[in-house]
Coordinates of C-alpha atoms and ligand atoms in Angstrom, one line a residue:
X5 CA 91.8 188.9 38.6
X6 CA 92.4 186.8 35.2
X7 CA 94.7 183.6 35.6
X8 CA 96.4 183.0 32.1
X9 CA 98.5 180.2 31.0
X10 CA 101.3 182.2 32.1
X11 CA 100.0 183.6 35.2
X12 CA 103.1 182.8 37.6
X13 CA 102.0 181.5 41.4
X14 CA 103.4 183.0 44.8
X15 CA 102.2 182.6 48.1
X16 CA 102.8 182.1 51.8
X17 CA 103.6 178.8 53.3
X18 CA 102.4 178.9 57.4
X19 CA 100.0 176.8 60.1
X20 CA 97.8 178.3 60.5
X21 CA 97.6 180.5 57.2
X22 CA 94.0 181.7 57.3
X23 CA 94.4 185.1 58.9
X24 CA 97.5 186.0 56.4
X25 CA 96.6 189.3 55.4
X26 CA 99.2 188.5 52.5
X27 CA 97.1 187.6 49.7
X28 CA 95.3 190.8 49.8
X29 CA 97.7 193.5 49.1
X30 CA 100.1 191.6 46.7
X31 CA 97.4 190.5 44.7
X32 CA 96.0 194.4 45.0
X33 CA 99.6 195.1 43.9
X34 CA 99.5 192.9 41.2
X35 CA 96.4 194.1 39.6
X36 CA 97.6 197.7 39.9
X37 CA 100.5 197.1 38.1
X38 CA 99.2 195.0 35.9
X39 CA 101.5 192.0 36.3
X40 CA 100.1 188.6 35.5
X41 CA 100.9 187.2 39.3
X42 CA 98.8 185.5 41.9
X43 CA 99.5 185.4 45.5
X44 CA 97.7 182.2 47.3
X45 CA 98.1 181.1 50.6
X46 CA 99.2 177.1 51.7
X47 CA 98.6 175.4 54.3
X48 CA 101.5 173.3 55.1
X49 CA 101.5 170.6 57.9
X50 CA 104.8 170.4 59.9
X51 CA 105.8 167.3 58.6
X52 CA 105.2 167.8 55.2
X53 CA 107.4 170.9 55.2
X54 CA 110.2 168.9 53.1
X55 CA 107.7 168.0 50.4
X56 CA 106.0 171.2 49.9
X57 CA 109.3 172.8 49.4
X58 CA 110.1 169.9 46.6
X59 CA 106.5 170.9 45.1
X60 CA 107.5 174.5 45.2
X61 CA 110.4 173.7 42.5
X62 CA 108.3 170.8 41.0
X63 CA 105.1 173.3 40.2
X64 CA 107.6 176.2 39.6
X65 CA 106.3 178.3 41.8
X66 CA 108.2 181.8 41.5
X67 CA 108.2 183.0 44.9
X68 CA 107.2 182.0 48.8
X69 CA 106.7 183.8 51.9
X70 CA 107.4 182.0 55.4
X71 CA 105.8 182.4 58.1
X72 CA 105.1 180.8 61.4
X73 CA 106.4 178.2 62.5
X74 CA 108.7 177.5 59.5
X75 CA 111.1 180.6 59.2
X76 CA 114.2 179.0 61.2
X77 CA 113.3 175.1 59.7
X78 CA 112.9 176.4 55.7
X79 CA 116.8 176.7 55.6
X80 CA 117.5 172.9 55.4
X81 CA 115.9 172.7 53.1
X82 CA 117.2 176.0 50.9
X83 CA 120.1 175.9 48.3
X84 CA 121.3 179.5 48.9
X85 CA 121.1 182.0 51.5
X86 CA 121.1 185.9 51.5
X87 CA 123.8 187.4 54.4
X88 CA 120.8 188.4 56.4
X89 CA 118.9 185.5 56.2
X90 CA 122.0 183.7 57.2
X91 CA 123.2 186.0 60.3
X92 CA 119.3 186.2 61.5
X93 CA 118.9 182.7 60.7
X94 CA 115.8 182.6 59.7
X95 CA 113.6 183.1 56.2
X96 CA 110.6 184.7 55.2
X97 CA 111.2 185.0 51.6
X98 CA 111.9 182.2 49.1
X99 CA 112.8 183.5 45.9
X100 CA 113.1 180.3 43.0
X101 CA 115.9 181.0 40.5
X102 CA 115.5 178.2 37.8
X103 CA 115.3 175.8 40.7
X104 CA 117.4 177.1 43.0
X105 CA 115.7 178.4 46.1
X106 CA 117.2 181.6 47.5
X107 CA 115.9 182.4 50.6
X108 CA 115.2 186.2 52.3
X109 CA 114.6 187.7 55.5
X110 CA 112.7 190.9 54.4
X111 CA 111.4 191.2 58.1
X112 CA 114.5 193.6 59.1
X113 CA 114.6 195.9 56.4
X114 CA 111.1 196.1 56.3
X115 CA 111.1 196.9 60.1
X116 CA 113.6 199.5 59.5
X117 CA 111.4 201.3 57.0
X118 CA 108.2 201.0 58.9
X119 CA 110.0 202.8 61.6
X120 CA 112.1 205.6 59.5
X121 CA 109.4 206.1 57.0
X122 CA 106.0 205.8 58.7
X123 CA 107.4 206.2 62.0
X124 CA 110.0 209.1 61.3
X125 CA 112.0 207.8 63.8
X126 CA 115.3 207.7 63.4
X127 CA 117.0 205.5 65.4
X128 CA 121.0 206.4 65.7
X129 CA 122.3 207.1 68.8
X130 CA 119.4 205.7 70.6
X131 CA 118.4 203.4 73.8
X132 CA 116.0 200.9 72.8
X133 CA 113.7 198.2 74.9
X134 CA 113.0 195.2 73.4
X135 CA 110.4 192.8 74.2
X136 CA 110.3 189.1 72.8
X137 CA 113.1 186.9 71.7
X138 CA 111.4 185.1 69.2
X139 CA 112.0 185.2 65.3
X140 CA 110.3 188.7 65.2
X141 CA 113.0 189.9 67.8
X142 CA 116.1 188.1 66.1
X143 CA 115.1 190.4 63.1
X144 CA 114.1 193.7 64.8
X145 CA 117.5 193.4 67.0
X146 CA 119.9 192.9 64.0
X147 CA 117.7 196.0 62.0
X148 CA 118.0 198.2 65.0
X149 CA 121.9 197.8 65.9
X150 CA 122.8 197.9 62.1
X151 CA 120.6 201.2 62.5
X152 CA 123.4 202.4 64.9
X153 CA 120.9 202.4 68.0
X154 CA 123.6 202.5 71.4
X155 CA 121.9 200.4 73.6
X156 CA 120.0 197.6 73.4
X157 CA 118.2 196.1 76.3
X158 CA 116.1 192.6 76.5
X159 CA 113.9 191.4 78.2
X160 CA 111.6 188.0 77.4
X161 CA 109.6 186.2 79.8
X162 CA 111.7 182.9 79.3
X163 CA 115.1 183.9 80.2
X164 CA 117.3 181.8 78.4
X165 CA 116.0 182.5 75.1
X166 CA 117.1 186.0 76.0
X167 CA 120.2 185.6 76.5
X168 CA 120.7 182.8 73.5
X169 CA 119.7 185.6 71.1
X170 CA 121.8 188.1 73.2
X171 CA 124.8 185.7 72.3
X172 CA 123.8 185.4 69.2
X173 CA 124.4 189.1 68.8
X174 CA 126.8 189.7 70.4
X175 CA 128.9 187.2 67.6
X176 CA 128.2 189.8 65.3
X177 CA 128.1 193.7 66.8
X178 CA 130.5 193.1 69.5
X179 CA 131.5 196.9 70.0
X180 CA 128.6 198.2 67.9
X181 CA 126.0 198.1 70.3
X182 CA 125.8 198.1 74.0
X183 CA 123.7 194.9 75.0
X184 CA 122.1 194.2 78.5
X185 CA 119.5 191.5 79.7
X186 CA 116.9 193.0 81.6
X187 CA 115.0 190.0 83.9
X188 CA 111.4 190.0 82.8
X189 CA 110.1 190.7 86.4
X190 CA 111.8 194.2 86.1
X191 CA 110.3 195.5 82.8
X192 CA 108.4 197.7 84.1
X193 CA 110.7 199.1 87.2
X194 CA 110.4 203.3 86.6
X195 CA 114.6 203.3 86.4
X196 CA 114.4 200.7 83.4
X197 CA 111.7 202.6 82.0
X198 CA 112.8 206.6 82.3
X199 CA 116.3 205.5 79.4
X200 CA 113.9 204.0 76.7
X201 CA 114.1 206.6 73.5
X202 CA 112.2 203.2 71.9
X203 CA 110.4 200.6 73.2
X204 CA 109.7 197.7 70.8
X205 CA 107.4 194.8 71.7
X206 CA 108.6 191.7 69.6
X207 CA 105.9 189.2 70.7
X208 CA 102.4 188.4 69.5
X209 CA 101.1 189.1 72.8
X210 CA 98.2 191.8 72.4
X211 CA 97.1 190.0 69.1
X212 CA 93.8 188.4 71.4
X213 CA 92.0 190.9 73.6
X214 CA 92.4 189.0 76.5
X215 CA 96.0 188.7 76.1
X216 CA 98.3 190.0 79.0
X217 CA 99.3 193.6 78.9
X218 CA 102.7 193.4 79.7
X219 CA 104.1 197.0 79.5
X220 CA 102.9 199.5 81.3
X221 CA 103.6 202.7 78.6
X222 CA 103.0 205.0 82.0
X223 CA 106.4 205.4 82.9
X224 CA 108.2 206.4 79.6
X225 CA 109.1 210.1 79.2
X226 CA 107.1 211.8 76.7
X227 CA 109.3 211.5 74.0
X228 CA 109.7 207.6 74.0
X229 CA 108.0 206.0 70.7
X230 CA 106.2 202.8 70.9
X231 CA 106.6 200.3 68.4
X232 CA 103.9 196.9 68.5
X233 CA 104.7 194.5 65.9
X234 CA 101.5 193.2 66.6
X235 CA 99.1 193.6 63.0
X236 CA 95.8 192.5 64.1
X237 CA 94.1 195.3 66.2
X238 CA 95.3 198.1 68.2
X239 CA 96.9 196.6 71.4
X240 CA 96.0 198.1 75.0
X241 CA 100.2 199.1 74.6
X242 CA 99.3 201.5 72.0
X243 CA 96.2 202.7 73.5
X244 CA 97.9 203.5 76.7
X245 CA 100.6 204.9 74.6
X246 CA 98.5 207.2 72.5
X247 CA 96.0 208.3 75.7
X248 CA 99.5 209.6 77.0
X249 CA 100.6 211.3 73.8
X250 CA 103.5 208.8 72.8
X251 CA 104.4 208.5 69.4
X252 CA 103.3 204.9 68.5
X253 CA 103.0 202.8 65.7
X254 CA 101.6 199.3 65.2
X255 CA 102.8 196.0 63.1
X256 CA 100.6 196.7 59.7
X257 CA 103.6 199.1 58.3
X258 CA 105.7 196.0 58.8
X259 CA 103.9 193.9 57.3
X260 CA 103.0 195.8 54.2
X261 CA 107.5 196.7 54.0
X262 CA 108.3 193.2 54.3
X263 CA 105.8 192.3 52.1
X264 CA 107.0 195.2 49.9
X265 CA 110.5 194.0 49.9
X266 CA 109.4 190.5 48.6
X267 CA 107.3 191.1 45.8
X268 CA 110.3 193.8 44.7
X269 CA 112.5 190.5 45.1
X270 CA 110.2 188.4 42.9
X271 CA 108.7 190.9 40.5
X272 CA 112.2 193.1 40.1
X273 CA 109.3 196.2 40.0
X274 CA 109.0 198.5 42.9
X275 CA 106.3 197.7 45.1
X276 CA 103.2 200.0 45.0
X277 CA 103.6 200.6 48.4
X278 CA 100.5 202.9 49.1
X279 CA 98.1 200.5 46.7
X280 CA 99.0 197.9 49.2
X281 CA 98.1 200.0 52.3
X282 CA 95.0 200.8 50.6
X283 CA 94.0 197.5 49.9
X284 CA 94.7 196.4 53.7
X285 CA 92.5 199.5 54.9
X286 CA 89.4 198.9 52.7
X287 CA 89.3 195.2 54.2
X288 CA 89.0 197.2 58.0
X289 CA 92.4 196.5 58.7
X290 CA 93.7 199.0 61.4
X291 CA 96.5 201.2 59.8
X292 CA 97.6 203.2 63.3
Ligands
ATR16 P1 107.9 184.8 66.5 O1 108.8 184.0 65.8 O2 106.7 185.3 65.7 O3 108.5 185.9 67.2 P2 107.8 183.0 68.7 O4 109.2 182.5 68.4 O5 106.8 182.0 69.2 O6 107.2 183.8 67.6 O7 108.1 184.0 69.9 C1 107.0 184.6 70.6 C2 107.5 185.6 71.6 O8 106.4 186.0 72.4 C3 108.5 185.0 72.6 O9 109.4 186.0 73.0 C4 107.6 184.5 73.7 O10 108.2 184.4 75.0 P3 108.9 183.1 75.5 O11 110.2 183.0 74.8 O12 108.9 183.1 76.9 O13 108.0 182.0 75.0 C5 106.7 185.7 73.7 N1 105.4 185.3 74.4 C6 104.4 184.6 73.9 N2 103.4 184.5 74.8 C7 103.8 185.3 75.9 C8 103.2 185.6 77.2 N3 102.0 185.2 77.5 N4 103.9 186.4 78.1 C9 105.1 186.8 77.7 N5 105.7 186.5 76.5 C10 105.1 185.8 75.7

């Protein structure tokens, strides 16, 4: 990689940032392409959110991914949001417009083509389980319904941040989508579990081998596909999935489309998509 005097800087601002996976495919699609970019990650405290956002315009800094725990805080601080990052409410892309900071959320389209493209699922018309109701599931739920899935049922282990994002969408797809609550303790009951065309889970539970396994992929007819957001390693969901011949997929896809959709936003060139899958895969990364 050669830095030049007009090498322009992106990156990822999280806590904790060192596992970000980031840096290595947008700087693999960089070199590829031959654009004089650098992706680098930051560490940002918390409290010094504000102020790294002030240094973002100060250093001139083209272009910043979000991720945890900042997504739903960035926007204060944001001059302009896109209509998805404003009906999700939350950001994972900053895009810097001489000064003005735009802000992105590349997490639902790049869901959406994970699962149409990799996946070759196609989800109109279909009943879908989702688990989580954290940022990752505020995303997936508005990709899915604007996908034209017909049912949508959620479950999360805390119930009232269940039904806060279920009221959330329901402001927007009030006759698009049907949308039930399903109480956590009944996730795995067989009647739940014989309707699911899709089952999504929308937490980072799996991402630690000790983790709880909290679907049981058993129960779902042979032609349900199982989606895990989770990135890291392949989750005892998918493995139970795949023993039983499910079609399954896990988070990397997601990762590399979201991460697609940014540097498209920032570059204005199309993402080498592949180039970035490549890079992710020679660094042992699991690409189910
Ligand atoms: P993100 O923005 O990445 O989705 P998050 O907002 O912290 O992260 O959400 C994490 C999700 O994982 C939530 O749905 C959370 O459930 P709670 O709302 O009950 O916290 C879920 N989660 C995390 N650990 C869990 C566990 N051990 N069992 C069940 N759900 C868990």
């Amino acid at each position: 990689m050669k830095i030049t005097g007009r090498t322009k800087v992106v990156g990822v601002i999280g806590h904790p940032i060192s596992h970000s996976l980031s840096p290595i495919f947008h700087n693999a699609a960089f070199e590829y392409l031959g654009l004089d970019f650098v992706y680098v990650p930051f560490s940002v405290r918390p409290e010094e959110l504000k102020t790294a956002l002030r240094a973002v315009r100060a250093l001139n800094i083209v272009g910043i991914n979000v991720t945890v725990p900042f997504k739903e805080k960035v926007i204060s601080y944001l001059d302009e949001l896109s209509p998805e990052a404003s009906s999700i409410g939350a950001v994972n892309t900053i895009s810097n417009e001489d000064g003005k900071l735009v802000g992105y959320n590349t997490d639902e389209e790049g869901f959406i083509r994970s699962l149409t493209r990799e996946g070759k699922f196609d989800p109109e018309g279909k009943s879908v389980l989702l688990l989580g109701a954290g940022g990752a599931a505020y995303a997936i739920s508005f990709a899915l319904i604007k996908a034209g899935i017909k049912k949508l049922v959620l479950t999360n282990r805390t119930e009232e941040k269940a039904r806060r994002l279920l009221s959330h969408l329901r402001k927007f797809f009030k006759d698009k989508c049907e949308l039930c609550f399903l109480e956590f303790s009944r996730r795995n009951s067989p009647e739940v579990m014989r309707k699911v065309d899709l089952f999504v889970n929308a937490t980072s539970v799996g991402m630690r081998p000790d983790d709880p396994v909290l679907i049981k992929p058993h129960l779902f007819p042979q032609n349900t596909f199982v989606y895990d957001i989770v990135y890291n390693r392949e989750t005892e969901i998918l493995r139970a999935a795949k023993k039983r011949g499910l079609s399954c997929m896990g988070g990397l896809d997601m990762l590399i489309y979201q991460g697609a959709l940014s540097f498209e936003i920032w570059t204005h060139q199309r993402a080498p998509v592949e180039i970035m899958r490549k890079a992710l895969k020679e660094k042992g990364c699991c690409v189910i």
